[in-house]
Short mmCIF file of C-alpha atoms and ligand atoms in Angstrom, two decimals:
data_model
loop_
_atom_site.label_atom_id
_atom_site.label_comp_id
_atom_site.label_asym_id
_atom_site.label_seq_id
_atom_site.Cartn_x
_atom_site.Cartn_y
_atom_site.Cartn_z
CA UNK I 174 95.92 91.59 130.92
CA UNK I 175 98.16 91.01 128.24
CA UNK I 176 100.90 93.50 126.59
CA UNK I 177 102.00 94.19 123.39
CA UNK I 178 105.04 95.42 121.55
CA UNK I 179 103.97 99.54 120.27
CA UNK I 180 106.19 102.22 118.34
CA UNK I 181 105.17 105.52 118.70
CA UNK I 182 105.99 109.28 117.88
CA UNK I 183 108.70 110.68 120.28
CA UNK I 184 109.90 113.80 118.66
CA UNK I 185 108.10 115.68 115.86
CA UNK I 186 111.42 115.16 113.26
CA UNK I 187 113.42 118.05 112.64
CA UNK I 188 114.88 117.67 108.62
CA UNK I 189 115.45 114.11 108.16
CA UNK I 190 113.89 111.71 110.81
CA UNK I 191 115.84 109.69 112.88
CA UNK I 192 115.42 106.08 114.78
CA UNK I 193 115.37 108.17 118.14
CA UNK I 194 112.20 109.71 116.85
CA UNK I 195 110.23 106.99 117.55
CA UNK I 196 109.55 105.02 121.18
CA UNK I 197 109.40 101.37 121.06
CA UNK I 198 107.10 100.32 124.11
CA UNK I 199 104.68 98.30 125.00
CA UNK I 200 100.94 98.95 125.57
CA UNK I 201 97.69 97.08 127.32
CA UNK I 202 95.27 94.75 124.92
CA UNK I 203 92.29 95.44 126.34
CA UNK I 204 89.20 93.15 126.52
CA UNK I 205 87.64 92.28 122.97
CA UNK I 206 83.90 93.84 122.66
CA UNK I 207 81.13 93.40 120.04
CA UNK I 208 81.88 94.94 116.80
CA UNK I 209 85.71 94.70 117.29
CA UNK I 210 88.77 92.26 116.21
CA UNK I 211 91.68 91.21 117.62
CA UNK I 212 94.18 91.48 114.85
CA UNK I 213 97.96 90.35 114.69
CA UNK I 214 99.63 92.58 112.31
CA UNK I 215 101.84 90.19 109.13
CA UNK I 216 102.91 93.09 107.08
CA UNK I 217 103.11 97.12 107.63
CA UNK I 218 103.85 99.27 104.84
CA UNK I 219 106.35 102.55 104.53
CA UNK I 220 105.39 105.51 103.31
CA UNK I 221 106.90 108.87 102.28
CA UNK I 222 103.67 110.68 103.13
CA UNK I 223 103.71 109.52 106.83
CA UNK I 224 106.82 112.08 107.08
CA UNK I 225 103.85 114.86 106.65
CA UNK I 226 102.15 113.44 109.30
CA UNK I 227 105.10 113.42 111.45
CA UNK I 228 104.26 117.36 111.83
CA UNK I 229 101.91 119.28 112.84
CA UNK I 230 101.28 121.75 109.67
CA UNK I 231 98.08 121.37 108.82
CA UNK I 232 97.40 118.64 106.01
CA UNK I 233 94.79 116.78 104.05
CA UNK I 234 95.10 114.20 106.84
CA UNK I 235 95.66 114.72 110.68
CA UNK I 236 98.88 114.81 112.43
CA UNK I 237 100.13 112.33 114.36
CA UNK I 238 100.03 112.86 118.41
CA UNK I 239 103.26 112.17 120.42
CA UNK I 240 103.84 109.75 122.47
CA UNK I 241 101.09 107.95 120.79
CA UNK I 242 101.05 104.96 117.95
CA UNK I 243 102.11 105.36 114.50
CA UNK I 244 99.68 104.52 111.99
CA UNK I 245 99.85 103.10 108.57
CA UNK I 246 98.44 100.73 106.00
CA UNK I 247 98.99 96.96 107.77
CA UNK I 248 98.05 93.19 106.55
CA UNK I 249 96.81 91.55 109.51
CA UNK I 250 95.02 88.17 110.52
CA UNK I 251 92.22 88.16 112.84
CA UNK I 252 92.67 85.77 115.95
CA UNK I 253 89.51 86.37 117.17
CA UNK I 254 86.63 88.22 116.61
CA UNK I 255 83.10 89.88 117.92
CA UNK I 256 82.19 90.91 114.24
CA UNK I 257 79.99 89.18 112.22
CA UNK I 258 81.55 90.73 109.35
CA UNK I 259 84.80 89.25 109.78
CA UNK I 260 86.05 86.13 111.50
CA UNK I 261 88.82 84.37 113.05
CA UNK I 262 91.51 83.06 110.52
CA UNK I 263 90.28 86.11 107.81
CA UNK I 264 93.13 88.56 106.47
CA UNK I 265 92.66 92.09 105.98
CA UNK I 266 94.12 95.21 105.14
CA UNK I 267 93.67 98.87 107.53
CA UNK I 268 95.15 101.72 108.76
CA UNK I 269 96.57 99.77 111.60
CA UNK I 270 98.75 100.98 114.98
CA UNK I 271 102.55 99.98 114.74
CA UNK I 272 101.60 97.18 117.52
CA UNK I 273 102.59 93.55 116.61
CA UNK I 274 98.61 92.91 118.56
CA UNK I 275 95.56 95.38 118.53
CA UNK I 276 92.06 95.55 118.88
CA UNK I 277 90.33 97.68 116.62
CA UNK I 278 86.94 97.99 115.33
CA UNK I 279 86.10 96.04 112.48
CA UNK I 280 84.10 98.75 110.03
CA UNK I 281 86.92 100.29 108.44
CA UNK I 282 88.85 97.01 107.58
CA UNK I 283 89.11 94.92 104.34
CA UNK I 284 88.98 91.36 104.51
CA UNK I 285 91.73 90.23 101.35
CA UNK I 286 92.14 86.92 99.84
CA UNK I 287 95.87 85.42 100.38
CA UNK I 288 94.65 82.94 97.12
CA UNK I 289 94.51 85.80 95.14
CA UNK I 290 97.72 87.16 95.55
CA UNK I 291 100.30 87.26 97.96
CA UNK I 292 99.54 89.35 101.28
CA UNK I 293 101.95 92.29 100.60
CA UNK I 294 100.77 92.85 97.17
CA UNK I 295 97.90 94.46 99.30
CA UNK I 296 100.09 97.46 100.34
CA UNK I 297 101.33 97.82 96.99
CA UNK I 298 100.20 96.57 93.67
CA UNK I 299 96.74 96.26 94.62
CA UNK I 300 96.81 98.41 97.32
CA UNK I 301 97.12 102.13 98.03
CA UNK I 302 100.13 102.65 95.57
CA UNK I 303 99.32 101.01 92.53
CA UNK I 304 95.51 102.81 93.40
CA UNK I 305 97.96 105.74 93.25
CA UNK I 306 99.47 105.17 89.96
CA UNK I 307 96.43 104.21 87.95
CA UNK I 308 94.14 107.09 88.70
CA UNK I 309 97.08 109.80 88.89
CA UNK I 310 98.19 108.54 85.25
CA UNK I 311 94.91 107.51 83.52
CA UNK I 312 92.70 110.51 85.53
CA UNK I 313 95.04 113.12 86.36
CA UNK I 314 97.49 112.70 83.70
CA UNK I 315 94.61 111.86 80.55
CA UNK I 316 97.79 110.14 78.49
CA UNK I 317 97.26 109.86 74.67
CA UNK I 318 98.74 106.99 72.59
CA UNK I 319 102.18 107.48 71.32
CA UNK I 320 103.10 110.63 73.72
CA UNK I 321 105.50 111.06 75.98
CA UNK I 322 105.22 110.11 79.78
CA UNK I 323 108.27 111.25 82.65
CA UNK I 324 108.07 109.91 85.73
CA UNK I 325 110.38 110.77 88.71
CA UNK I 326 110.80 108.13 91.81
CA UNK I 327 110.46 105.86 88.56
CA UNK I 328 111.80 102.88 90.58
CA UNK I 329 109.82 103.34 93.74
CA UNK I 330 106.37 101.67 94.56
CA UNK I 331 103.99 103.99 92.32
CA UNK I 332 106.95 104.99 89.72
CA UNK I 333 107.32 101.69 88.74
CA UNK I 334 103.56 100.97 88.00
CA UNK I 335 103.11 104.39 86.51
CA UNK I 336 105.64 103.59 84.18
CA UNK I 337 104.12 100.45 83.11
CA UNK I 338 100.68 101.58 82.68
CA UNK I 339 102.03 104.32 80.14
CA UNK I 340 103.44 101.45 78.32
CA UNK I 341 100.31 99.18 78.15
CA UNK I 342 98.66 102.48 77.29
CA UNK I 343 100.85 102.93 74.45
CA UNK I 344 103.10 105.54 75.49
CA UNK I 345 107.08 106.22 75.09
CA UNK I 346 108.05 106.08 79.04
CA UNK I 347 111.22 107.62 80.36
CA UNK I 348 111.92 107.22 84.06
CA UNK I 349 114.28 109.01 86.54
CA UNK I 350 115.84 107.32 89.08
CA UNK I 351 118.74 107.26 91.77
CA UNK I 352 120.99 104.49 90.86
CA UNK I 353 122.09 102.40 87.33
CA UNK I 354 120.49 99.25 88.82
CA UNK I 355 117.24 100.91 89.26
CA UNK I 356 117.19 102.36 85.94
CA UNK I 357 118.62 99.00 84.42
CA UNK I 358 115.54 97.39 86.26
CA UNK I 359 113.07 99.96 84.71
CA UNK I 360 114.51 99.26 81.09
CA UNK I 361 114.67 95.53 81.36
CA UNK I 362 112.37 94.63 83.71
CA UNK I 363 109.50 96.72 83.62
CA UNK I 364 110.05 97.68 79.79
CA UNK I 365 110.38 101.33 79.86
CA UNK I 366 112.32 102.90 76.77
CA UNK I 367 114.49 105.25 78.58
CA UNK I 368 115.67 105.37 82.15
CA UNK I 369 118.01 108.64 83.44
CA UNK I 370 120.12 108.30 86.78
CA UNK I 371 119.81 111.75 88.30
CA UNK I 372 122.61 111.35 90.73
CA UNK I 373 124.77 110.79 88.12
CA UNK I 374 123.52 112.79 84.72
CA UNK I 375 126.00 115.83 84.33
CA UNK I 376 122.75 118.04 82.89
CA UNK I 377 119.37 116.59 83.42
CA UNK I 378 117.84 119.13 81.21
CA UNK I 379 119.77 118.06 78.30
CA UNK I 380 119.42 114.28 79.29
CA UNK I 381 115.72 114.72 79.09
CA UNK I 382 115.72 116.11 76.12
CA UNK I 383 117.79 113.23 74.80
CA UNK I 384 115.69 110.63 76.24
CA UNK I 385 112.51 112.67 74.88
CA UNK I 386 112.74 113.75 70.97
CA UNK I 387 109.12 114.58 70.87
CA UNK I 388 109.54 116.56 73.95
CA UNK I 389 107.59 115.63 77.34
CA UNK I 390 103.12 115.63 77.60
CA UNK I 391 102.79 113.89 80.55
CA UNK I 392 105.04 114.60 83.22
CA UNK I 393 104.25 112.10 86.84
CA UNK I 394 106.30 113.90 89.32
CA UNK I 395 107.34 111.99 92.83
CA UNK I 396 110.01 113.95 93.62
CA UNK I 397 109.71 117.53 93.29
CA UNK I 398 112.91 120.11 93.53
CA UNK I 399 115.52 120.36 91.08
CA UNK I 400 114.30 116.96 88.92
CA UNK I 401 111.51 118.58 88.80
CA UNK I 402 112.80 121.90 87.24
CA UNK I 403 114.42 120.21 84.87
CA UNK I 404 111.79 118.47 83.25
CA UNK I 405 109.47 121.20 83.07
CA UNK I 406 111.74 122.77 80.96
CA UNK I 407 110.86 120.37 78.27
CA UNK I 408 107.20 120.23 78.43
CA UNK I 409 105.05 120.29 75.62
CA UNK I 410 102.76 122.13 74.53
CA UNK I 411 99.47 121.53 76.31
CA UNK I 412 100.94 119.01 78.23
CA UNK I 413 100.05 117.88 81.50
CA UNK I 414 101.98 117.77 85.11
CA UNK I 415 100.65 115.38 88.10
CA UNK I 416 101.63 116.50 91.20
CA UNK I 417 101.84 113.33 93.22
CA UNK I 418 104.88 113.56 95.46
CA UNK I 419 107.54 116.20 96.04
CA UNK I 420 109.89 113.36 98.48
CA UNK I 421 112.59 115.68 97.78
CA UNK I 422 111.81 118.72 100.02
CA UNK I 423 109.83 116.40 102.67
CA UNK I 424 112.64 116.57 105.35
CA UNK I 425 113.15 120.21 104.02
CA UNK I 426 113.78 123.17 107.00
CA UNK I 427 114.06 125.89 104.37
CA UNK I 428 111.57 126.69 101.47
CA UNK I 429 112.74 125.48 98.09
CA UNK I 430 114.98 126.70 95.65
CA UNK I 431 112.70 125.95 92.53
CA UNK I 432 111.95 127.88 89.59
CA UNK I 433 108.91 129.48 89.37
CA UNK I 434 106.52 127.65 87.21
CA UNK I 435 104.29 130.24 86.18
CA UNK I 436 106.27 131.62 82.67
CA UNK I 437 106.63 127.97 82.03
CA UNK I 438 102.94 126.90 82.23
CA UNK I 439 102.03 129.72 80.38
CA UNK I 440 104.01 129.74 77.63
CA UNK I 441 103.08 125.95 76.82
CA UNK I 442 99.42 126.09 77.91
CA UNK I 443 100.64 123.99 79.99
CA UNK I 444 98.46 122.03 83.39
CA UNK I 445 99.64 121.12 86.96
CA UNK I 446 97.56 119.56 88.97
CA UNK I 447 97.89 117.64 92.62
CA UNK I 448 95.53 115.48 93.83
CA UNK I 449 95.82 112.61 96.43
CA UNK I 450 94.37 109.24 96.31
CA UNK I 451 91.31 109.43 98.91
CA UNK I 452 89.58 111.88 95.83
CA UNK I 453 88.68 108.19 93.73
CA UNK I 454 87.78 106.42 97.19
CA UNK I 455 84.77 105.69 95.11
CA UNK I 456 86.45 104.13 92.25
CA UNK I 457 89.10 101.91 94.25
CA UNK I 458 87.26 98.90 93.39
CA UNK I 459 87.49 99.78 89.78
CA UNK I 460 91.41 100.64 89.92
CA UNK I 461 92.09 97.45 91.88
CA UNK I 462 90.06 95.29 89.36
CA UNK I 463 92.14 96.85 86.66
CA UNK I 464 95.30 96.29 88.18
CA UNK I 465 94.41 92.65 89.31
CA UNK I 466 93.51 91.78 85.33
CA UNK I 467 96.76 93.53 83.96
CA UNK I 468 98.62 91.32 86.69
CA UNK I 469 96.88 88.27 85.58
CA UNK I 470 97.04 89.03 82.02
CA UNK I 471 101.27 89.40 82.82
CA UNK I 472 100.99 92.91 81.26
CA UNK I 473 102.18 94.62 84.89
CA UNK I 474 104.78 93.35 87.60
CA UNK I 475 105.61 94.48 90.73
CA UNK I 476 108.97 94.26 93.11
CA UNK I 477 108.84 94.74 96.70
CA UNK I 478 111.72 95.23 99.30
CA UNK I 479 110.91 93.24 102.54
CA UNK I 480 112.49 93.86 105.77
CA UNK I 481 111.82 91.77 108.32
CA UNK I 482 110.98 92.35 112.28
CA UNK I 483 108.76 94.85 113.77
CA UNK I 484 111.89 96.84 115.10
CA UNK I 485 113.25 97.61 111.87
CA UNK I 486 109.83 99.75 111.12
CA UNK I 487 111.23 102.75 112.23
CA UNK I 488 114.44 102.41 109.91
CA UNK I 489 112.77 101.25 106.75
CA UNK I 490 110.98 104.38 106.54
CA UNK I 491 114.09 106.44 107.18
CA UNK I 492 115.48 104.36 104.14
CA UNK I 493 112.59 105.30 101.77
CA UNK I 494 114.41 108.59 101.82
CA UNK I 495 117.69 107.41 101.14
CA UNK I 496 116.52 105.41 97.82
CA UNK I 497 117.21 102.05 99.76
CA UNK I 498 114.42 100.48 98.43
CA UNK I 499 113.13 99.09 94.93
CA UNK I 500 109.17 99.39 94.60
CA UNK I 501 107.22 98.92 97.20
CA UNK I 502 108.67 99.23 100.81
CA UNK I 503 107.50 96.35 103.50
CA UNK I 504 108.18 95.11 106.47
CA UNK I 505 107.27 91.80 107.33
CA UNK I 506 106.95 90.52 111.12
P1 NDP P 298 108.89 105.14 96.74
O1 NDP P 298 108.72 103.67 96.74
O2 NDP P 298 109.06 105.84 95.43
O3 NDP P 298 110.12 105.47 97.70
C1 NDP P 298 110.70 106.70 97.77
C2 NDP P 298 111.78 106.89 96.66
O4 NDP P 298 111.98 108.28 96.49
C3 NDP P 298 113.15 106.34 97.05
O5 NDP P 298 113.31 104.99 96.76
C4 NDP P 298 114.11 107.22 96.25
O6 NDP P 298 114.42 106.61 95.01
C5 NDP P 298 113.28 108.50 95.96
N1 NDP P 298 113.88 109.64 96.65
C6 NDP P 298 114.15 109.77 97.95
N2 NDP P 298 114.70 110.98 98.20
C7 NDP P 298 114.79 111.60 96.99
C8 NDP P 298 115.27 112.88 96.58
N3 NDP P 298 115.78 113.76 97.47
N4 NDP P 298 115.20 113.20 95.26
C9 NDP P 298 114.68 112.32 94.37
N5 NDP P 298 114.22 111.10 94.70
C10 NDP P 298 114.26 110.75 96.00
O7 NDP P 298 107.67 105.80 97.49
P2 NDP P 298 106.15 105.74 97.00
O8 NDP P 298 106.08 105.13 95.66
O9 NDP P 298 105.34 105.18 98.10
O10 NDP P 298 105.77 107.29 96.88
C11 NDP P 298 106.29 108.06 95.79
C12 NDP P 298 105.78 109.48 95.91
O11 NDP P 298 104.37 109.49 95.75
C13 NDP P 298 106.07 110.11 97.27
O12 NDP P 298 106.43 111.47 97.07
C14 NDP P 298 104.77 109.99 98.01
O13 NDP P 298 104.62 110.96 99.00
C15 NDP P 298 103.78 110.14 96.85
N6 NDP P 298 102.48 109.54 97.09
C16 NDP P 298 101.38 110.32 96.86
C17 NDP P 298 100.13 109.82 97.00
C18 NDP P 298 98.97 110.68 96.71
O14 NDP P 298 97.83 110.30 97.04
N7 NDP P 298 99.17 111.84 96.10
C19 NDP P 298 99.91 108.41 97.45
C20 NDP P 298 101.13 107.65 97.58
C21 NDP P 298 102.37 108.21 97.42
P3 NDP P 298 115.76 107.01 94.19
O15 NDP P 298 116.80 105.98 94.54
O16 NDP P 298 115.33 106.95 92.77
O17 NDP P 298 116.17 108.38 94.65
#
């Protein structure tokens, strides 16, 4: 029987994760039966939210069990196969083990076309983030031509097509971001209008007010926490909030120090909502055929950062929470 290299969940992460969380091992392939795939995994994509699962508080997906694989969205090719879905040579995309082999049944797997576009724009672009982006902005976030969109975690993998889809939507787009080079990439190579650096603005209040004379509508927050506070303090009225991501408090032990909303909301008949991306399973297709033409039309662009080798998994997530990446976080093996 043959082996393969596995990484699984050692230690359910106190605060910030760390390498020694995880287990590198190896595991059995078993033998391949009808209905399954053997799959050898290209490209595995990092994700914030898999800290969440990295616990055991109850969620809007299940924990992960230690000592057992960690899961996330993969690009794989099929070796060989007892589908008649999907055949040998095929790509697709899954919520794959991190195992460089695996057998899996093929039902829940997407076969992809590497002519299309390149393989990782799967986990991104056209893929669960950019999915992300386009329904929390154009469904959640119901932007109006000519107002105001914020995003926080503007340079990550859905900040950065947020951004852009409030511009092709018609929108004056301010983003927030960790370092000058990621806002200087937001302004010049994603054409937003205004880009703050929160590690370095002395009162982000004030700077959003700046970068927003009419005053904020639509508000796409990533981040949650203090960024957070600050730009609900210049909300419109009747403007709208998307709760997408809150990566600041993720690795939190103690309960935030944020203001409460309420007064706020109130005051400007104001909306927050949350959602997560599994409520428009039914409208992927649409989102991903609306991304694909803005991407052939040269309306949207993407940026990835690739690591490369199944053993540096483990730290390129850890680095998602250290701003180490622009757009959308991959690992190639
Ligand atoms: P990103 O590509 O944006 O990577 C994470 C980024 O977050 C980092 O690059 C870093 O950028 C920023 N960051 C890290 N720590 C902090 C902090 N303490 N304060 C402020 N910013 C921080 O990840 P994604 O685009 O994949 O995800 C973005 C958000 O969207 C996450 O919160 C994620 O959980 C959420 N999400 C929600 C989904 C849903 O269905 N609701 C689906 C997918 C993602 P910087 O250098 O600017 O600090």
């Amino acid at each position: 029987m043959s082996t393969t290299k596995t990484i699984n969940l050692k230690n359910r992460p106190k605060g910030k994760p760390e390498v020694s969380d995880f287990d590198f091992t190896t595991s059995d392939i078993l033998e391949l039966q009808q209905g399954e795939v053997l799959l050898r995994t290209k490209y595995v994509s990092v994700d914030p939210y898999l800290r969440g699962r990295m616990s055991d508080a109850p969620s809007y997906i299940s924990p992960f069990e230690l000592n057992k694989p960690v899961e996330s969205n993969c690009i794989a090719e099929v070796v060989a196969s007892k589908s008649d879905r999907i055949h040998t040579g095929d790509h697709v995309s899954g919520m794959l083990q991190w195992k460089e082999t695996q057998l899996i049944k093929a039902d829940g797997l997407r076969t992809i076309d590497p002519d299309k576009a390149p393989l990782s724009a799967y986990l991104g672009i056209l893929g669960m983030t950019g999915l992300t982006a386009y329904f929390g902005l154009t469904e959640m976030g119901k932007p109006k031509k000519g107002e105001t969109l914020v995003v926080s975690g503007a340079a990550g993998a859905v900040g950065s097509i947020v951004g852009q889809i409030g511009k092709i939507l018609g929108l004056h787009v301010v983003g927030i971001a960790g370092t000058d080079e990621k806002v200087g990439m937001l302004k010049f190579e994603f054409g937003f209008d205004e880009g703050i650096n929160y590690n370095t603005a002395e009162n982000m209040t004030k700077a959003i007010a700046k970068a927003c004379p009419n005053g904020v509508d639509v508000y796409f927050d990533n981040v949650g926490g203090e960024i957070s506070d600050a730009v609900l303090l210049n909300l419109n009225k009747f403007s709208r909030t998307v709760n997408c991501g809150a990566i600041s408090v993720y690795n939190n032990t103690e309960a935030p120090k944020s203001m409460s909303v309420r007064p706020f909301l109130i005051k400007k008949s104001s909306s927050m909502q949350g959602f997560v991306i599994s409520d428009f399973v039914e409208k992927h297709p649409q989102g991903i055929a609306k991304l694909s033409e803005w991407l052939m039309e040269g309306k949207l662009h993407y940026t990835e950062t690739i690591r490369d080798g199944f053993e540096n998994i483990p730290q390129a997530f850890l680095d998602l929470f250290d701003g180490k990446n622009k757009g959308k976080m991959i690992v190639k093996l």
